[in-house]
Short mmCIF file of C-alpha atoms and ligand atoms in Angstrom, two decimals:
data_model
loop_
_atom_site.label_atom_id
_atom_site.label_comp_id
_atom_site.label_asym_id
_atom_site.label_seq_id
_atom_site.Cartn_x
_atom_site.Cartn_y
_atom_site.Cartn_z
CA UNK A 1 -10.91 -5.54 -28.89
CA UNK A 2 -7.73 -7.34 -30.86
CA UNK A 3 -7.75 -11.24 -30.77
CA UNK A 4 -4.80 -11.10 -29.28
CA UNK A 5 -6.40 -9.35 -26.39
CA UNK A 6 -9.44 -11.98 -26.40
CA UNK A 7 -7.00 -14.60 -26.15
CA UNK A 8 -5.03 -12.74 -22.64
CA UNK A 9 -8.98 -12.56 -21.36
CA UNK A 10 -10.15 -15.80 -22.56
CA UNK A 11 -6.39 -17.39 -20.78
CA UNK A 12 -6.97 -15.16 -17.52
CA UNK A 13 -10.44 -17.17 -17.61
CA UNK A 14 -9.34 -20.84 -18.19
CA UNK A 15 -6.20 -20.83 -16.51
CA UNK A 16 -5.63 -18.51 -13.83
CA UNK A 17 -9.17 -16.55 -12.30
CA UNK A 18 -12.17 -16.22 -13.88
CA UNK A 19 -13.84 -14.23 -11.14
CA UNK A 20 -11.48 -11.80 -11.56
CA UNK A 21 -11.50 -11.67 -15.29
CA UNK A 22 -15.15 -10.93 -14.69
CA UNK A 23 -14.65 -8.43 -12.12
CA UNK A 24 -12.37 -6.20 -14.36
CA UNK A 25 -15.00 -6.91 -17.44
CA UNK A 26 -17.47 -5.43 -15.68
CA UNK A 27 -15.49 -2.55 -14.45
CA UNK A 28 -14.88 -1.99 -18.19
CA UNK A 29 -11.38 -3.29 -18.36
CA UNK A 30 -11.30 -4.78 -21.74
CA UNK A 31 -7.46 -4.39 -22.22
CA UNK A 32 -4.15 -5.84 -21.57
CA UNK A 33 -1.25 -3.96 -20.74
CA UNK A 34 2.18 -3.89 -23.04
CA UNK A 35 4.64 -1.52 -21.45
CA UNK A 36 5.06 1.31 -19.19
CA UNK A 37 6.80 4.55 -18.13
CA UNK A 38 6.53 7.14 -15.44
CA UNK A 39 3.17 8.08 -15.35
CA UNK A 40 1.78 6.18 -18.42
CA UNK A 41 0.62 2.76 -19.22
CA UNK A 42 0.76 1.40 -22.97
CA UNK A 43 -1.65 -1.35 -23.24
CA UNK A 44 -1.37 -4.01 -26.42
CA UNK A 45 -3.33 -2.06 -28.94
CA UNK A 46 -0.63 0.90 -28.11
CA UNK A 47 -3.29 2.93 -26.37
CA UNK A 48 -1.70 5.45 -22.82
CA UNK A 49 -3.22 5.26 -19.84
CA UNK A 50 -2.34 7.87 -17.21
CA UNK A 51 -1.69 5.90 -13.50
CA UNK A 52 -3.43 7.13 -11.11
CA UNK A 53 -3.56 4.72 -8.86
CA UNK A 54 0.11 3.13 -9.02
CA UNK A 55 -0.24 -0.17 -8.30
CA UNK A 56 -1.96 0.20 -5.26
CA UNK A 57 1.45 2.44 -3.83
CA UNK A 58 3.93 0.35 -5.11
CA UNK A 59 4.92 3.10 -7.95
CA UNK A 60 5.30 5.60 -6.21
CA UNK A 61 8.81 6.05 -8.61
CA UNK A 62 6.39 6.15 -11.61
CA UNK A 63 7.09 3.31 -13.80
CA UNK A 64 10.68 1.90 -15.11
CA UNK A 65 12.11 5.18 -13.12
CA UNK A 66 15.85 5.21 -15.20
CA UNK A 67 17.76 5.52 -12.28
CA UNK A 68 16.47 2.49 -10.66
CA UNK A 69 16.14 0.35 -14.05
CA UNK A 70 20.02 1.23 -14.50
CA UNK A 71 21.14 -0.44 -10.75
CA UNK A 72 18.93 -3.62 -11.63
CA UNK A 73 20.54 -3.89 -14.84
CA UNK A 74 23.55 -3.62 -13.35
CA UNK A 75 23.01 -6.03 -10.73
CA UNK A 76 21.48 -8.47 -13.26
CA UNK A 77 24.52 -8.52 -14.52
CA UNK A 78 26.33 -9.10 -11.66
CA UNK A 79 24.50 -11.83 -9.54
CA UNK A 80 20.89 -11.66 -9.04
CA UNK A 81 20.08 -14.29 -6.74
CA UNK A 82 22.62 -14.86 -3.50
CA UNK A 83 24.11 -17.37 -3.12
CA UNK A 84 22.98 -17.92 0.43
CA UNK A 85 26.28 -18.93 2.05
CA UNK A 86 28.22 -15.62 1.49
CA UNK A 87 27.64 -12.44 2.83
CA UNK A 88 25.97 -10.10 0.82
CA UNK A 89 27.28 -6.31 0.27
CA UNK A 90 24.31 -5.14 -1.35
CA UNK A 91 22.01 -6.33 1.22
CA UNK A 92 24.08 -4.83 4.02
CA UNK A 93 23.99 -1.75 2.57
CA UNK A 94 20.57 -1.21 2.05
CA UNK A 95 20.00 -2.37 5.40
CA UNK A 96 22.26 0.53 6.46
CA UNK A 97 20.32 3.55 4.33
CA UNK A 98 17.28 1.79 5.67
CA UNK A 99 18.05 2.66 8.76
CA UNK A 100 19.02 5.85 8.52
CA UNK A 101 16.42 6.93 6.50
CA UNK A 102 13.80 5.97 9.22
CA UNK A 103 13.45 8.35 11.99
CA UNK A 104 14.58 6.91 15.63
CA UNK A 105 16.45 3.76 16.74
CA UNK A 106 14.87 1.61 13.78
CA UNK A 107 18.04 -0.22 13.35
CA UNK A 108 17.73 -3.96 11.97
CA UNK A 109 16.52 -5.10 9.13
CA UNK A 110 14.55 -8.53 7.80
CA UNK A 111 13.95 -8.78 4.15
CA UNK A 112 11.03 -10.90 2.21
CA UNK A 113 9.11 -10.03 -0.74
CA UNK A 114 5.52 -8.49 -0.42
CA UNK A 115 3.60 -6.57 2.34
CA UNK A 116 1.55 -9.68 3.85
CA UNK A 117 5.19 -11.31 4.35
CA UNK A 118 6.78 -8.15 6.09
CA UNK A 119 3.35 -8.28 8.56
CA UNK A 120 4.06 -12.02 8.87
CA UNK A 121 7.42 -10.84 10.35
CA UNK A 122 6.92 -8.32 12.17
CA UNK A 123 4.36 -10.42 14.35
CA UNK A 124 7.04 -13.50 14.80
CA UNK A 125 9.16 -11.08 16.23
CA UNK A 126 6.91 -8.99 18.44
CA UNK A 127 6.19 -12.83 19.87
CA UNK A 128 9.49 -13.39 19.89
CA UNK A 129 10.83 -11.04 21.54
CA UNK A 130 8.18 -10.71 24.44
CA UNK A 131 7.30 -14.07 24.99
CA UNK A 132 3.60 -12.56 24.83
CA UNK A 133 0.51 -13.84 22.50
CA UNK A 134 -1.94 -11.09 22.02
CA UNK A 135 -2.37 -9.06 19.15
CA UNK A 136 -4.18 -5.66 19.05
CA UNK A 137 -5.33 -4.61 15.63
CA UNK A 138 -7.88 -1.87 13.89
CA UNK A 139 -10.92 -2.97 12.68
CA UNK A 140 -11.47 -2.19 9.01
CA UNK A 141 -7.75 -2.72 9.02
CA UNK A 142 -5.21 -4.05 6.33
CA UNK A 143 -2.49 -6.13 6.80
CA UNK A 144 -2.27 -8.32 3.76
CA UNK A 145 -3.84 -12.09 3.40
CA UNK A 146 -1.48 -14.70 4.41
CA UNK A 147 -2.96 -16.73 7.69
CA UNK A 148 -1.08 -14.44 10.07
CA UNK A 149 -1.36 -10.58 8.04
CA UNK A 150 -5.24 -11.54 7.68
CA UNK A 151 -5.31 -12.12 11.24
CA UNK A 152 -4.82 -9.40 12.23
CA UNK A 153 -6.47 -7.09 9.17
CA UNK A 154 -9.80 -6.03 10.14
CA UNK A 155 -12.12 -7.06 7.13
CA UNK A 156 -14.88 -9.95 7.68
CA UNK A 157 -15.54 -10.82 4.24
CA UNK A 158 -11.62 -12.06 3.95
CA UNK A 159 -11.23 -13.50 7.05
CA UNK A 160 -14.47 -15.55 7.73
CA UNK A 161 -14.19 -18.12 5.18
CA UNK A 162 -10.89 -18.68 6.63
CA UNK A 163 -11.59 -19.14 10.43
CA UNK A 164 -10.35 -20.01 12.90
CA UNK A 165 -7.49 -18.01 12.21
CA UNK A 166 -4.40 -17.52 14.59
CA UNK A 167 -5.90 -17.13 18.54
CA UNK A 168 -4.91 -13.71 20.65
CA UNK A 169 -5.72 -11.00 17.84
CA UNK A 170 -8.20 -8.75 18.93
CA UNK A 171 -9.72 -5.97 17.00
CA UNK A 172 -10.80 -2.42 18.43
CA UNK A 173 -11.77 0.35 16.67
CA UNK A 174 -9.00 2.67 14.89
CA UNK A 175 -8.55 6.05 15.92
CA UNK A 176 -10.27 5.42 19.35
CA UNK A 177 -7.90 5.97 22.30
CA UNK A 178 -9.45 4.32 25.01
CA UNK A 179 -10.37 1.33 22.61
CA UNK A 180 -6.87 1.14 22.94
CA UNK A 181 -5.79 1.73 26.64
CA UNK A 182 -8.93 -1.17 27.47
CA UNK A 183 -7.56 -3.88 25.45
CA UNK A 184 -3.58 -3.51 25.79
CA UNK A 185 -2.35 -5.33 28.75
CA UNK A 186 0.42 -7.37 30.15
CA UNK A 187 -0.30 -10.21 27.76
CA UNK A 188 0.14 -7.77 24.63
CA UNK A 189 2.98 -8.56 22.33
CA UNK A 190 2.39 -5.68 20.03
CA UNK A 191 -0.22 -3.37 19.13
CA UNK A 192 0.04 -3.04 14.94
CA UNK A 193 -1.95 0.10 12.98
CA UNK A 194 -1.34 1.27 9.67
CA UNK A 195 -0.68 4.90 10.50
CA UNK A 196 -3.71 6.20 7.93
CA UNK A 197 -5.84 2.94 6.67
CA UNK A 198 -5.23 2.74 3.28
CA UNK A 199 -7.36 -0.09 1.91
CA UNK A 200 -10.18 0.88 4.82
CA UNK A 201 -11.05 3.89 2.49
CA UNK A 202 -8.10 6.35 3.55
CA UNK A 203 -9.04 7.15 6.99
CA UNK A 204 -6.30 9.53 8.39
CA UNK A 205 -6.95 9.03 12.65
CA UNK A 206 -7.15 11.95 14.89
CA UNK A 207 -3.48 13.31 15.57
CA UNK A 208 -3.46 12.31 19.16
CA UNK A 209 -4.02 8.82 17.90
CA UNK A 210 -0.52 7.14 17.15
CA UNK A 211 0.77 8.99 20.24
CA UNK A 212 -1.09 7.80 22.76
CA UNK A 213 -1.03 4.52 20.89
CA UNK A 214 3.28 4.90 21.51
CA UNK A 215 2.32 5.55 25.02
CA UNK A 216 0.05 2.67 26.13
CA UNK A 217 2.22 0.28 24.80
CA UNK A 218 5.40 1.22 26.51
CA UNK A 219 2.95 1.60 29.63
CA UNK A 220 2.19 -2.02 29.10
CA UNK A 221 5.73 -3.26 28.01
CA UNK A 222 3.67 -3.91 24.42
CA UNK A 223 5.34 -3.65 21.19
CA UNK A 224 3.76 -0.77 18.72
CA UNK A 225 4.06 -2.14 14.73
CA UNK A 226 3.60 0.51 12.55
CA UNK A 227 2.24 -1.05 8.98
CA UNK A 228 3.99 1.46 6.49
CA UNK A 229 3.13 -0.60 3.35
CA UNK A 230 1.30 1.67 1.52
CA UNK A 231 2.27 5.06 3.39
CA UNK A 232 5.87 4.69 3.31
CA UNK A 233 8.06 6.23 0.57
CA UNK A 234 7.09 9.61 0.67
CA UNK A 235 3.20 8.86 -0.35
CA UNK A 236 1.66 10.51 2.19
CA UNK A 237 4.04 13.79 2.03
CA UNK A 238 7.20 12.44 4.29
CA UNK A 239 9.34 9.89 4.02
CA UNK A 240 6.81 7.78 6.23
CA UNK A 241 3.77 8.49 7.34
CA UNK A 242 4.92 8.17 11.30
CA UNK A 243 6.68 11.40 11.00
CA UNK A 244 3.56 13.74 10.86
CA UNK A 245 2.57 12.45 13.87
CA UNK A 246 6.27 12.46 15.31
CA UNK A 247 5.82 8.44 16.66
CA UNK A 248 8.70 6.11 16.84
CA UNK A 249 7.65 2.76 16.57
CA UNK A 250 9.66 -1.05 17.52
CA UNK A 251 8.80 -2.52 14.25
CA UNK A 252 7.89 -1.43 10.78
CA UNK A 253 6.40 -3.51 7.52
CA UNK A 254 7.54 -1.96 4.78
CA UNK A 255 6.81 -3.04 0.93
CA UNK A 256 5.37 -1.65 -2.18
CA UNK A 257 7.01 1.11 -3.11
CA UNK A 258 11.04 -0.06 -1.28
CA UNK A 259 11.11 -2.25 -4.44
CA UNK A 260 11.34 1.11 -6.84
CA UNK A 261 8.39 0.13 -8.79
CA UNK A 262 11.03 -2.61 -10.39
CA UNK A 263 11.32 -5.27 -8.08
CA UNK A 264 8.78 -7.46 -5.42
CA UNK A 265 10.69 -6.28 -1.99
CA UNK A 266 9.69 -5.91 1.39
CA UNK A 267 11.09 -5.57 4.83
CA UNK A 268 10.27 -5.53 8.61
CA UNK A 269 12.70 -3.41 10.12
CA UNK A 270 13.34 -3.10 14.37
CA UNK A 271 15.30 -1.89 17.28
CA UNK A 272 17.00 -3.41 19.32
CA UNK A 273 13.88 -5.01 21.43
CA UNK A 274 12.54 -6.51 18.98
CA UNK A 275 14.99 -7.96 16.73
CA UNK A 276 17.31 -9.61 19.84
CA UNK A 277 15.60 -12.57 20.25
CA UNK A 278 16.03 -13.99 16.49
CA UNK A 279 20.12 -12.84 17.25
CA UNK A 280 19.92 -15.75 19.99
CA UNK A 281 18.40 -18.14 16.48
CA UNK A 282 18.99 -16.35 13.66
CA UNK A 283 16.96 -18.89 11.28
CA UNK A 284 13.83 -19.04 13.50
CA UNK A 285 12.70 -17.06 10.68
CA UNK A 286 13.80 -16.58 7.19
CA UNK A 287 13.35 -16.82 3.39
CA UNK A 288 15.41 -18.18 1.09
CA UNK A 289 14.50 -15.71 -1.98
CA UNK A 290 13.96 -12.52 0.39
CA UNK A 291 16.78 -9.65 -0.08
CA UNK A 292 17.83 -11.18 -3.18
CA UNK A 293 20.30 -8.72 -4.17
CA UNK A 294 18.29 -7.84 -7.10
CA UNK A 295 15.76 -6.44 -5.47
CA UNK A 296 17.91 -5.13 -2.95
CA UNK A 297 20.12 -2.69 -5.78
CA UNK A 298 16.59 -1.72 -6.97
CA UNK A 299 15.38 -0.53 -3.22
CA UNK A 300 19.01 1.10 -2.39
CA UNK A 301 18.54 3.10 -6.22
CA UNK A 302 14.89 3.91 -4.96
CA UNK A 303 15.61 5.40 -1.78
CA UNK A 304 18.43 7.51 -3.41
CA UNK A 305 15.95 8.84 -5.72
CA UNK A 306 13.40 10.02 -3.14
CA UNK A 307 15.87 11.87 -1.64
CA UNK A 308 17.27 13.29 -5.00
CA UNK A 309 13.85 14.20 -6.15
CA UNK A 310 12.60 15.15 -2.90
CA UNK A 311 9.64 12.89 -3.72
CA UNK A 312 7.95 13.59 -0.40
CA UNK A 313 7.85 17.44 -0.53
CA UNK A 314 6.74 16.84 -3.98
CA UNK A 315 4.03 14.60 -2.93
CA UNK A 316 2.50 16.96 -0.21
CA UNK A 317 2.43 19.83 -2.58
CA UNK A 318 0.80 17.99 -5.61
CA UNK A 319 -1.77 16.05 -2.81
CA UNK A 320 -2.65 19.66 -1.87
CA UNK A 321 -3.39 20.60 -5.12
CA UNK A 322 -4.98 17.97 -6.13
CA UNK A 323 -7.51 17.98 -3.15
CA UNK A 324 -8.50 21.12 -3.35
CA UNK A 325 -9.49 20.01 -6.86
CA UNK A 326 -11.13 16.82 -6.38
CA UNK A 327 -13.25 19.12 -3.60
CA UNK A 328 -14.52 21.67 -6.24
CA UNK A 329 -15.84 19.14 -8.28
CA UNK A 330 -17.30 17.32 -5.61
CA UNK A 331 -18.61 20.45 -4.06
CA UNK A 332 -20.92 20.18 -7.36
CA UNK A 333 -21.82 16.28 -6.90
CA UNK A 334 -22.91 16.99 -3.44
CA UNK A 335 -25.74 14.37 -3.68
CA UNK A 336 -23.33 11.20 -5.14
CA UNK A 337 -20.05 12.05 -3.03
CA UNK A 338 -19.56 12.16 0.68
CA UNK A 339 -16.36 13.18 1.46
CA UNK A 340 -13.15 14.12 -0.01
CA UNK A 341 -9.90 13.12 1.85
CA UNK A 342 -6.34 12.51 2.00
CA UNK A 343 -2.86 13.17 2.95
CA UNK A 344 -0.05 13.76 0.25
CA UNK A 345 -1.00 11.57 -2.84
CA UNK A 346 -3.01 9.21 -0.84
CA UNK A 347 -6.56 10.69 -1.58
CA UNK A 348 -9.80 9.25 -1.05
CA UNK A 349 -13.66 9.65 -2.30
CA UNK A 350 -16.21 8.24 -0.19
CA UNK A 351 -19.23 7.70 -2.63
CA UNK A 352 -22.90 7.20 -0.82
CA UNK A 353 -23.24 4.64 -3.31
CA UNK A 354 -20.80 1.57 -3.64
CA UNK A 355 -22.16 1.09 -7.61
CA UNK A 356 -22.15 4.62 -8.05
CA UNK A 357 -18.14 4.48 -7.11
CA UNK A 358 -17.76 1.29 -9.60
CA UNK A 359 -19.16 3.71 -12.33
CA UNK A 360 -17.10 5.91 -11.91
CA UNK A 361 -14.06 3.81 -12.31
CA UNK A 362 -15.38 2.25 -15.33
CA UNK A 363 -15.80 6.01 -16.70
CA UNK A 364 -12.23 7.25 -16.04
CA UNK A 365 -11.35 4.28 -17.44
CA UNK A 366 -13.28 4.55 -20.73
CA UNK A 367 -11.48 7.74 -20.22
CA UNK A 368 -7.99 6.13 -20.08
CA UNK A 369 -7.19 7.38 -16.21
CA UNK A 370 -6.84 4.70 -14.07
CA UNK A 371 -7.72 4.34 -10.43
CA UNK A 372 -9.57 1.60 -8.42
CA UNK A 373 -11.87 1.47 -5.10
CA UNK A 374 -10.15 0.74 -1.94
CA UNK A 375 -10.20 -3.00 -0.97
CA UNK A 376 -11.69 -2.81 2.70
CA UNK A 377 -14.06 0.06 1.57
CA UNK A 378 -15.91 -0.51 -2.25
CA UNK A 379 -17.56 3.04 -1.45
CA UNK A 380 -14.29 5.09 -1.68
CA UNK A 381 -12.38 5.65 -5.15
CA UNK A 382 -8.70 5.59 -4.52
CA UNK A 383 -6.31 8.41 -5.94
CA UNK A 384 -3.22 7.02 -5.65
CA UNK A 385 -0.96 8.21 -8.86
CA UNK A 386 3.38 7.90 -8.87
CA UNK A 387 4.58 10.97 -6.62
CA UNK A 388 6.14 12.14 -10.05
CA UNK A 389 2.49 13.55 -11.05
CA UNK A 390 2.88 16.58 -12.52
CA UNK A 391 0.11 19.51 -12.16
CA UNK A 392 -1.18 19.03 -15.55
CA UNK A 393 -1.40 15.52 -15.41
CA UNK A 394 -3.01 16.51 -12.10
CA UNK A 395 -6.13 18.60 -14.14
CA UNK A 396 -6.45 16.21 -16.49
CA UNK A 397 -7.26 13.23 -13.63
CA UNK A 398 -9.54 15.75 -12.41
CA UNK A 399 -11.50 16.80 -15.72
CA UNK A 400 -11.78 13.03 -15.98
CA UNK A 401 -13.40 12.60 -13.00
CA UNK A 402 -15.56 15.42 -13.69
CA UNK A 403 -16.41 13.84 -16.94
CA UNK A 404 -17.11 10.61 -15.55
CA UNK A 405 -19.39 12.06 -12.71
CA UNK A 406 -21.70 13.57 -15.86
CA UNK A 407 -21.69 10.31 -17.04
CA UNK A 408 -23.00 8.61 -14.01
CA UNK A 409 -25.47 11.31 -13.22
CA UNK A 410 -27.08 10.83 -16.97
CA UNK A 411 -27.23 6.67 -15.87
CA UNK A 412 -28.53 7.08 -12.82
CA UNK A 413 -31.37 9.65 -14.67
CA UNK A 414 -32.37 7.00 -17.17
CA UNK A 415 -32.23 4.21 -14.36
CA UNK A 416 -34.61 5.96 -12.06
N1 LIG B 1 -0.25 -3.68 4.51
C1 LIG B 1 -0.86 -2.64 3.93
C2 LIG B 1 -1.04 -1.38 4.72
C3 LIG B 1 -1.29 -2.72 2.61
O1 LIG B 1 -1.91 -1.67 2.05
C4 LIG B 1 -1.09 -3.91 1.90
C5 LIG B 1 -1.54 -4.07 0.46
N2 LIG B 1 -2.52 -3.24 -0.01
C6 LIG B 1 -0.45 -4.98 2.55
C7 LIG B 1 -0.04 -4.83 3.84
C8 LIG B 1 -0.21 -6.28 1.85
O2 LIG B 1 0.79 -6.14 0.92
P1 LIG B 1 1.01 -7.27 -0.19
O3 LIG B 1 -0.17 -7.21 -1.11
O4 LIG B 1 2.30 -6.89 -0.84
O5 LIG B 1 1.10 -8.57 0.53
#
């Protein structure tokens, strides 16, 4: 290890966390990263690093993708921040391929900067606009962890040092239909579900799920939020994940990957419904930095470039690929790995052993292939790369994770 790279460590541990300095010691990160591109990561000793995990789906563009470097440039150069009193062109317009690019009558757009913030929105208005209180959400659920996003995400360990939280959220169990139709009722603002739980350990719900989620809570006048954070952007094979299972919903959090892999963007986008109340007071809710056009040329470039590069057809061939993959090497692991899943490029492996899983991080990344266990679920090893992946780069994540397994299986041997 450089000095210079003792001295990031040593900083991380005096001035910003050093819990999580420790936490990415022992998972054998002993580097700190320089510079990127597409699918690589240079860190300060000039040593690559192929992404396979993408910043958790916020590159799903790959890193510095040119197209979208080029329109922040150029706005940089324009006018970066608004100036708040004017109207802004750039924001209107992205607004406007927002909408078309989502499926149905998703029509208005609010704009803040991260995931948790585009949750914290999209429950306002579901409030808002039904002059209702209760929240249903999944258990094992993610939703990000301001006050109001951890309310309703569905993980103990981050939401019971914080209690009470906000009153009305309930939890039920995701994927279970009559979970559903039991707790949804005439007090029910909005139901919200991440279409496949991401940070829960990729858990894709039984296809009649979101449906009959659509249809309890128009029975019930309820609002249905549809978390896209992580699945939206072509990572799970469409555009967004709601369009495999063909369900419209009245509000969507969107994040991550709308920012291009460039810029911190995110948006909760609505119909009609739900956005009509905040018309009546439009600065009930807002933020002063959110849609900055900045970020707003870099989400307008990135959403040209998934449709240029047909990013999600791209995704749900390489995902298929790369499952089948991950399964014949797990097929040969049988006794250390559960379960193989995913949809598109959002693949997970459920470990029987949560230490077992942290191994094998640590060995891809002694192997220079990065990925990282999903935050709800420490027993499932996230595959997560930039939809760019190409099938090479595919085997070569795989013969990684092959190696690694060896690895682990020669520990556990001299452990026992
Ligand atoms: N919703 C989902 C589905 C997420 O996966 C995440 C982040 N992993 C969030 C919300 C929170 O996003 P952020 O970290 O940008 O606040």
């Amino acid at each position: 290890m450089s000095e210079r790279v003792k001295e990031v460590i040593r900083l991380y541990e005096k001035h910003i966390n050093r819990g999580l300095a420790k936490l990415l010691k022992f998972a054998g990160v002993e580097a700190a990263e320089h510079r990127a591109f597409g699918m690589y990561v240079v860190d300060e000793e000039g040593n690559y690093y192929l992404d396979c995990l993408g910043g958790f789906g916020a590159l799903n563009f790959g890193h510095r993708h040119p197209k979208i470097v080029e329109a922040v440039i150029r706005q940089l150069n324009l006018m970066p921040l608004s100036s708040r009193m004017l109207f802004n062109g750039v924001q209107a317009e992205l607004a406007k391929m927002l909408s078309e690019l989502l499926p149905g009558d998703l029509q208005y757009c609010f704009f803040c900067h991260s995931g948790a913030e585009a949750v914290e929105a999209c429950i306002k208005l579901s409030r808002l606009s039904t002059g209702r209180r209760k929240i249903v959400a999944a258990q094992n659920s993610y939703h990000g962890k301001t006050l109001g996003a951890l309310s309703a995400s569905g993980r103990g360990i981050y939401r019971h040092p914080f209690e009470p939280l906000l009153q009305w959220f309930v939890h039920v169990p995701f994927g279970d239909v009559e979970a559903l139709e039991r707790e949804v009722d005439e007090d029910t603002a909005a139901v919200i579900l991440e279409p496949i739980q991401g940070e829960g350990g990729v858990i894709i719900p039984p296809d009649d799920y979101l449906p009959a989620a659509r249809e309890i809570c128009s029975k019930h006048g309820a609002l249905l939020i549809l978390d896209e954070v992580q699945t939206g952007f072509g990572r799970t094979g469409a555009n967004f994940a709601m369009e495999h299972y063909g369900v419209i919903p009245d509000l969507v959090a969107l994040a991550k990957s709308l920012g291009g892999g460039v810029m911190p963007i995110g948006a909760a986008v609505g119909n009609e419904r739900s956005f009509s109340s905040l018309f009546e007071n439009p600065l009930i809710h807002s933020s002063t930095l959110g849609g900055n056009p900045l970020a707003c040329a870099a989400a307008c470039a990135a959403i040209e470039v998934l449709q240029e590069e047909k990013l999600s057809e791209r995704a749900k061939a390489s995902g298929d690929y790369f499952l089948s993959s991950l399964q014949r090497v797990a097929d040969e692991h049988s006794e250390l790995i559960k379960e193989v899943r995913g949809k598109g490029l959002l693949i997970g492996v459920e470990f029987y052993d949560a230490d077992v899983a942290t191994i094998i991080v640590a060995g891809m990344f002694r192997r220079h292939v990065l990925v990282a266990y999903t935050l709800n679920n420490p027993f499932v090893v996230r595959f997560e790369p930039p939809l760019i992946i190409e099938r090479k780069q595919i085997d070569e994540v795989v013969s990684s994770f092959a190696g690694a397994l060896m690895d682990a299986k020669k520990l556990i041997s001299q452990l026992a």
